[in-house]
Coordinates of C-alpha atoms and ligand atoms in Angstrom, one line a residue:
M1209 CA -26.8 -17.9 34.9
R1210 CA -27.5 -14.9 32.6
L1211 CA -26.1 -16.0 29.8
A1212 CA -27.3 -19.4 29.4
G1213 CA -26.3 -21.2 25.4
K1214 CA -24.6 -18.2 24.5
K1215 CA -21.3 -19.1 22.7
A1216 CA -18.2 -17.2 23.2
I1217 CA -14.8 -16.5 21.3
V1218 CA -12.3 -14.7 24.0
T1219 CA -8.6 -14.2 22.1
G1220 CA -6.0 -14.2 24.8
A1221 CA -8.3 -16.7 26.8
G1222 CA -4.7 -18.3 28.2
G1223 CA -3.6 -14.9 29.7
A1224 CA -4.4 -13.6 33.2
L1225 CA -7.2 -11.7 32.5
G1226 CA -8.3 -13.9 29.4
A1227 CA -8.7 -16.8 31.8
T1228 CA -10.6 -14.3 33.8
I1229 CA -12.8 -13.1 31.2
A1230 CA -13.4 -16.7 30.3
R1231 CA -14.4 -18.6 33.6
T1232 CA -16.4 -15.2 34.5
L1233 CA -18.8 -16.4 31.4
A1234 CA -18.5 -20.1 31.6
R1235 CA -20.5 -19.4 35.5
E1236 CA -22.9 -17.2 33.4
G1237 CA -24.1 -19.8 31.1
C1238 CA -21.5 -19.9 28.1
D1239 CA -19.5 -21.9 25.9
V1240 CA -16.4 -20.6 25.4
A1241 CA -13.9 -21.1 22.6
G1242 CA -10.3 -19.5 23.4
L1243 CA -8.0 -18.2 20.7
D1244 CA -4.5 -17.7 21.5
I1245 CA -1.0 -18.5 19.9
A1246 CA 0.6 -20.3 23.6
P1247 CA -1.5 -23.3 24.1
D1248 CA -0.5 -23.5 27.9
G1249 CA -2.8 -20.9 29.1
L1250 CA -5.1 -21.9 26.8
A1251 CA -5.4 -25.7 27.8
A1252 CA -5.9 -24.3 31.3
T1253 CA -8.6 -22.1 30.6
A1254 CA -10.1 -24.8 28.6
D1255 CA -9.9 -27.7 32.1
A1256 CA -11.5 -24.4 34.2
V1257 CA -14.8 -24.0 31.7
R1258 CA -15.2 -27.5 31.3
A1259 CA -15.1 -27.7 35.1
L1260 CA -17.9 -25.3 35.3
G1261 CA -19.7 -27.4 33.3
R1262 CA -19.6 -25.8 29.8
E1263 CA -18.0 -26.4 26.3
A1264 CA -14.4 -25.0 26.2
L1265 CA -13.1 -25.3 22.5
E1266 CA -8.8 -24.2 22.5
V1267 CA -7.8 -22.7 18.8
K1268 CA -4.4 -22.1 18.7
A1269 CA -3.5 -19.3 16.2
D1270 CA -1.5 -16.1 15.4
I1271 CA -4.4 -13.7 15.3
T1272 CA -1.5 -11.0 13.9
G1273 CA -2.4 -13.0 10.4
F1274 CA -5.8 -12.2 8.7
D1275 CA -5.7 -16.0 6.9
A1276 CA -4.4 -18.4 10.5
T1277 CA -7.4 -16.0 11.6
Q1278 CA -10.2 -17.2 9.4
T1279 CA -9.3 -20.6 9.8
A1280 CA -8.9 -20.5 13.7
V1281 CA -12.6 -18.7 14.0
G1282 CA -13.9 -21.1 11.1
E1283 CA -13.1 -24.3 13.3
V1284 CA -14.9 -22.0 16.0
I1285 CA -18.4 -20.9 13.6
A1286 CA -17.6 -24.7 12.0
A1287 CA -18.6 -26.4 15.2
W1288 CA -21.2 -24.4 16.8
G1289 CA -22.8 -22.9 13.6
G1290 CA -22.1 -19.2 15.3
V1291 CA -21.2 -16.9 17.7
D1292 CA -23.1 -15.3 19.9
I1293 CA -19.8 -13.0 21.9
L1294 CA -16.9 -12.1 20.7
V1295 CA -14.0 -10.5 23.6
N1296 CA -11.0 -8.7 21.8
N1297 CA -8.9 -9.2 24.9
A1298 CA -5.6 -10.6 23.4
G1299 CA -2.8 -7.9 23.1
G1300 CA 0.3 -7.2 25.2
G1301 CA 3.0 -4.2 26.0
M1302 CA 6.6 -3.2 24.7
V1303 CA 8.4 -0.9 26.9
R1304 CA 11.0 1.1 24.4
W1305 CA 11.6 4.4 24.2
F1306 CA 10.0 5.9 21.3
H1307 CA 13.8 7.6 19.5
E1308 CA 14.8 4.0 19.7
M1309 CA 12.2 1.8 18.2
S1310 CA 12.7 -0.2 14.7
A1311 CA 10.0 -0.5 12.5
E1312 CA 9.6 -4.0 13.5
D1313 CA 8.7 -2.7 17.2
W1314 CA 5.9 -0.5 15.9
R1315 CA 4.4 -3.3 13.5
R1316 CA 4.8 -5.6 16.3
M1317 CA 2.7 -3.4 18.6
T1318 CA 0.5 -2.4 16.1
D1319 CA -0.3 -6.2 14.7
V1320 CA -0.9 -7.7 18.4
N1321 CA -3.2 -4.7 20.0
L1322 CA -4.8 -3.6 16.9
T1323 CA -4.6 -5.7 13.9
S1324 CA -5.9 -9.3 15.6
V1325 CA -8.7 -6.8 16.9
F1326 CA -10.0 -6.3 13.1
N1327 CA -8.7 -9.8 11.8
V1328 CA -11.2 -11.6 14.3
T1329 CA -13.8 -8.9 14.4
R1330 CA -13.8 -9.3 10.3
A1331 CA -13.9 -13.1 11.2
V1332 CA -16.7 -13.3 13.4
V1333 CA -19.4 -10.5 12.2
P1334 CA -20.3 -12.5 8.8
S1335 CA -22.0 -15.0 11.0
M1336 CA -23.2 -12.4 13.5
L1337 CA -24.9 -10.4 10.4
E1338 CA -26.4 -14.2 9.9
R1339 CA -27.5 -14.6 13.2
G1340 CA -29.3 -11.2 13.4
G1341 CA -27.2 -10.0 16.4
G1342 CA -24.1 -10.5 18.6
R1343 CA -21.5 -8.5 21.0
I1344 CA -18.3 -7.8 21.1
V1345 CA -16.2 -6.1 23.7
N1346 CA -13.2 -4.7 22.9
I1347 CA -10.3 -4.5 25.5
S1348 CA -8.5 -1.5 25.0
S1349 CA -6.3 0.5 28.1
I1350 CA -5.8 3.7 29.6
A1351 CA -2.7 3.9 27.7
A1352 CA -4.7 5.1 24.6
V1353 CA -6.4 7.7 27.2
R1354 CA -3.7 8.8 29.1
G1355 CA -1.0 8.1 27.0
G1356 CA 2.7 6.9 28.6
R1357 CA 1.6 8.2 32.4
L1358 CA 1.1 4.8 33.8
V1359 CA 4.4 3.4 31.9
R1360 CA 7.0 5.7 29.9
G1361 CA 7.8 4.2 26.5
A1362 CA 4.9 3.3 25.0
T1363 CA 4.3 5.0 22.3
A1364 CA 3.7 2.5 20.0
Y1365 CA 1.2 0.3 22.6
A1366 CA -1.1 3.3 23.3
A1367 CA -1.3 4.5 19.7
A1368 CA -3.0 0.7 18.8
K1369 CA -4.8 0.8 21.9
A1370 CA -6.5 4.0 20.6
G1371 CA -7.0 2.8 17.4
V1372 CA -8.8 0.0 19.4
I1373 CA -11.5 2.8 20.4
G1374 CA -11.5 4.5 16.8
L1375 CA -12.6 1.2 15.7
T1376 CA -15.0 0.3 18.2
K1377 CA -17.0 3.7 17.7
A1378 CA -16.8 3.1 14.0
L1379 CA -18.4 -0.2 13.9
A1380 CA -20.8 0.0 16.3
I1381 CA -21.9 3.2 14.1
E1382 CA -21.7 0.3 11.1
L1383 CA -23.4 -2.7 12.9
A1384 CA -26.0 -0.4 15.3
E1385 CA -28.9 -1.5 13.0
K1386 CA -28.1 -5.4 12.6
G1387 CA -28.4 -5.9 16.2
I1388 CA -24.8 -6.3 16.8
T1389 CA -23.4 -3.9 20.1
V1390 CA -19.5 -2.6 19.9
N1391 CA -18.6 -1.9 23.5
C1392 CA -14.8 -1.3 24.6
I1393 CA -13.3 -1.4 28.3
A1394 CA -10.2 0.6 29.0
P1395 CA -8.5 -1.0 31.9
G1396 CA -6.3 1.1 34.4
A1397 CA -3.4 -1.3 35.7
Q1398 CA -5.4 -4.8 37.0
H1399 CA -4.2 -7.0 39.8
T1400 CA -2.7 -9.6 37.6
P1401 CA 0.1 -11.8 38.5
G1402 CA 2.6 -9.9 37.0
R1403 CA 2.2 -7.3 38.9
D1404 CA 3.3 -8.9 41.9
R1405 CA 6.9 -9.0 40.5
D1406 CA 6.7 -5.4 41.5
T1407 CA 8.8 -3.7 44.2
P1408 CA 6.8 -2.1 46.4
E1409 CA 8.4 1.6 45.3
Q1410 CA 7.3 0.8 42.1
R1411 CA 3.6 -0.3 43.4
E1412 CA 3.6 3.1 45.7
R1413 CA 4.4 4.8 42.5
L1414 CA 1.9 3.8 40.5
L1415 CA -0.8 3.4 42.9
A1416 CA -0.2 7.3 44.0
Q1417 CA -1.5 8.1 40.3
I1418 CA -4.9 6.0 41.2
P1419 CA -7.5 8.0 42.5
T1420 CA -8.5 4.9 44.9
R1421 CA -5.2 4.1 45.3
T1422 CA -5.9 0.5 44.5
L1423 CA -5.4 -2.1 41.5
G1424 CA -8.4 -3.4 39.4
R1425 CA -9.8 -6.8 39.9
P1426 CA -9.9 -8.8 36.9
E1427 CA -13.6 -10.4 38.0
D1428 CA -14.8 -6.5 38.3
L1429 CA -13.2 -6.2 34.7
A1430 CA -15.1 -9.6 33.8
E1431 CA -18.5 -8.6 34.9
S1432 CA -18.4 -5.4 33.2
I1433 CA -17.9 -7.9 29.9
V1434 CA -20.9 -9.6 30.9
F1435 CA -22.5 -6.7 31.5
F1436 CA -21.9 -5.8 28.0
C1437 CA -23.6 -8.5 26.9
L1438 CA -26.7 -9.0 28.5
P1439 CA -30.3 -8.1 27.0
S1440 CA -30.1 -4.8 28.8
A1441 CA -27.3 -3.5 27.2
D1442 CA -28.9 -3.8 24.1
Y1443 CA -29.2 0.4 24.0
L1444 CA -25.2 0.6 24.9
T1445 CA -23.2 0.5 21.6
G1446 CA -20.2 2.3 21.3
V1447 CA -19.2 2.6 24.7
I1448 CA -15.7 3.3 26.2
L1449 CA -15.8 2.2 29.9
P1450 CA -12.3 3.2 31.4
Q1451 CA -12.2 0.6 34.3
D1452 CA -9.3 2.3 36.4
G1453 CA -10.2 3.7 39.9
G1454 CA -10.9 7.2 38.2
H1455 CA -7.1 6.7 36.9
S1456 CA -8.1 8.3 33.4
I1457 CA -10.1 11.4 35.2
Ligands
NAD1524 N1 -2.9 -6.1 32.6 C1 -3.5 -5.1 33.0 O1 -3.3 -4.4 33.6 C2 -3.7 -4.7 31.6 C3 -4.2 -2.7 31.6 C4 -5.0 -2.2 30.4 C5 -5.2 -3.3 29.3 N2 -4.8 -4.5 29.5 C6 -5.1 -5.6 28.6 O2 -5.8 -6.3 28.4 C7 -5.6 -7.5 27.8 C8 -5.0 -8.6 28.1 O3 -3.9 -8.6 29.3 P1 -3.0 -9.7 30.1 O4 -2.9 -8.7 31.4 O5 -4.0 -10.6 30.7 O6 -2.0 -9.8 29.8 P2 -1.6 -11.5 29.1 O7 -0.2 -11.2 28.9 O8 -1.1 -12.0 30.5 O9 -2.2 -12.1 28.6 C9 -2.6 -12.0 26.4 C10 -2.6 -13.1 25.9 O10 -2.7 -12.8 25.1 C11 -1.9 -14.0 23.8 N3 -1.6 -13.2 22.6 C12 -0.5 -12.5 22.6 N4 -0.5 -12.3 21.0 C13 -1.3 -13.1 20.5 C14 -1.6 -13.2 19.3 N5 -0.3 -12.6 17.9 N6 -2.3 -14.3 18.5 C15 -3.0 -14.9 19.8 N7 -2.8 -14.9 21.0 C16 -2.0 -13.7 21.4 C17 -0.8 -14.1 24.6 O11 -0.5 -15.5 24.7 C18 -1.9 -14.0 26.1 O12 -2.2 -15.4 26.6 C19 -4.6 -7.4 26.8 O13 -5.4 -6.7 25.6 C20 -3.9 -6.0 27.3 O14 -2.9 -5.0 26.6 C21 -4.3 -5.0 30.4

């Protein structure tokens, strides 16, 4: 247990990657507070964390709202007295041709993928400053690095995820002297359950673009998050890790 006793918030904890991240942190000794808009997956993740002998908090919240997020994070801080680790994982894509996109489509993608990261991080950082340290890991996407090569029609998603990279770097500098590191993973295509709906032709087309010819394993991505949270990663901040089988090269 390399992170024994640490308190972690994972956003989107009910989703495919979020559930794996929460379980992996729990296995390393963290208590985990999941924040998610959808209660079912959140409850399943909390059960999994408790089954590993750790404490779990289930906080249902729409993190696109500033005030709602302050309240949600406030519940966690009230229960635990503070937070050591924040994983900004919640997000989601939308496939829409740019010339057909509405202002609402744009707002939705930037709210879910970028403003949510601001909202949660803004709510958590004061408590990390009080504690004198912390770890923040943001989940961006290969879409930010490679544009829409993986999925056409992803302009708003790619722009928002690129914003996450900019925010990571600027905040890393701002917090560097405060003992808080801010890093980011830009995942390529992960082997989540949704991928199993790909047709064989879609899968072949996808793998043809990836140098390793494989999908990413969510467990491996979660291990990278653990790595960023270890004491040995004290000197790593502002790093953008493309975990993508070489796709971004
Ligand atoms: N799966 C992949 O291949 C892949 C690749 C690159 C990047 N990513 C990124 O990784 C993250 C997780 O992806 P995933 O595949 O697990 O997706 P997912 O859809 O399975 O999970 C996303 C979770 O975020 C939650 N969420 C969405 N909007 C929310 C809101 N407003 N408030 C609170 N919670 C909200 C959802 O309810 C869901 O549980 C996302 O940011 C995604 O963009 C995924």
